[in-house]
Short mmCIF file of C-alpha atoms in Angstrom, two decimals:
data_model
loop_
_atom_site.label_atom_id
_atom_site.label_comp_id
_atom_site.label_asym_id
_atom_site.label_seq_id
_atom_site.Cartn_x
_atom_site.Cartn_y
_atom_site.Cartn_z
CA UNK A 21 -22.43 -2.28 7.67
CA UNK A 22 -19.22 -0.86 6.66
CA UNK A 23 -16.06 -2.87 6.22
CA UNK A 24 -13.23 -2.51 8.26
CA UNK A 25 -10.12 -0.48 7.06
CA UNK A 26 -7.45 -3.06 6.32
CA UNK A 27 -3.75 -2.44 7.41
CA UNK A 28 -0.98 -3.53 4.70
CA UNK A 29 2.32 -3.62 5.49
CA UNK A 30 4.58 -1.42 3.16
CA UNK A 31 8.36 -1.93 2.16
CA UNK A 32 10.24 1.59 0.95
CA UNK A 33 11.65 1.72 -2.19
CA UNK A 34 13.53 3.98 -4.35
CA UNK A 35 13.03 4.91 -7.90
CA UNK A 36 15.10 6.08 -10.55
CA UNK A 37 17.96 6.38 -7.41
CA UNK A 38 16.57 9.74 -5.58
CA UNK A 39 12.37 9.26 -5.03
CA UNK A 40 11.51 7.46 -1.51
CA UNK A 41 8.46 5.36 -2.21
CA UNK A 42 6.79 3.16 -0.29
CA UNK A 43 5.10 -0.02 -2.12
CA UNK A 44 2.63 -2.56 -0.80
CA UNK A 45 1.68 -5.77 -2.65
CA UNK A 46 -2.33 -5.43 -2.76
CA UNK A 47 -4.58 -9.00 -3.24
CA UNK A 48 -7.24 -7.39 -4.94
CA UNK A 49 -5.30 -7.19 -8.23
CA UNK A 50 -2.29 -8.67 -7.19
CA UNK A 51 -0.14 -5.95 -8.09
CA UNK A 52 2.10 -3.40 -6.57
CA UNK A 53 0.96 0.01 -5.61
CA UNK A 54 3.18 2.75 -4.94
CA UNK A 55 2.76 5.46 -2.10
CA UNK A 56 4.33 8.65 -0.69
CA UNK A 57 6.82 7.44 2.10
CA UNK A 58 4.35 7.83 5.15
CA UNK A 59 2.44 5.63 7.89
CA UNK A 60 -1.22 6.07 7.65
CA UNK A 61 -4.66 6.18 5.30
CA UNK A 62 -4.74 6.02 1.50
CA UNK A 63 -6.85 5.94 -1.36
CA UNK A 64 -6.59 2.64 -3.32
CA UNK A 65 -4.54 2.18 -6.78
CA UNK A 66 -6.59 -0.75 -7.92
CA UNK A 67 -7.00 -1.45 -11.02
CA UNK A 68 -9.93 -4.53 -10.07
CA UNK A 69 -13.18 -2.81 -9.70
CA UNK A 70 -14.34 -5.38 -7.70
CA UNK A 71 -11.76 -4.60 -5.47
CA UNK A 72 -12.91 -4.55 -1.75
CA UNK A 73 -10.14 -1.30 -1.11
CA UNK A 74 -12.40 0.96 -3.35
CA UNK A 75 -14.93 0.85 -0.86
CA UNK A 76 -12.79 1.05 2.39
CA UNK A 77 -9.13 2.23 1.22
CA UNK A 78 -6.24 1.35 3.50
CA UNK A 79 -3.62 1.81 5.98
CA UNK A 80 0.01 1.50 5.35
CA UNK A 81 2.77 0.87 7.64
CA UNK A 82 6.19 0.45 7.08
CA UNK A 83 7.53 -3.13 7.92
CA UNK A 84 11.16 -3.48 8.93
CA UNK A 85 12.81 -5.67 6.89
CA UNK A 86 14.25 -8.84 8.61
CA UNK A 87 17.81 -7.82 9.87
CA UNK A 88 17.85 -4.06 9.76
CA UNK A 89 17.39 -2.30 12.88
#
């Protein structure tokens, strides 16, 4: 049986004050992996090869952050 696809919830980000990013916090290697600024499937960034998102990859979606609108 395959695993589900997880869903992580991503934060945007800018880098060096003109690249849109966005970044979710991954518990496989508890680390930070970095994305092109759009909702949907991705490859994992892990660095953990026992790392469950290997096998499955993921979905990111941009979370709101509390107070913005």
């Amino acid at each position: 049986m395959i695993p589900l696809t997880p869903t992580l919830k991503a934060e945007q980000v800018t880098i060096d004050d003109d690249i849109v990013r966005y970044r979710v916090y991954c518990d496989q290697c508890n680390d930070w992996h970095y994305h092109g600024p759009q909702d949907g499937r991705r490859e994992c960034h892990c660095i953990n090869p026992e790392s469950l998102y290997h096998r499955t990859g993921y979905f990111i979606e941009l979370s709101q952050p509390v107070g913005k609108t």
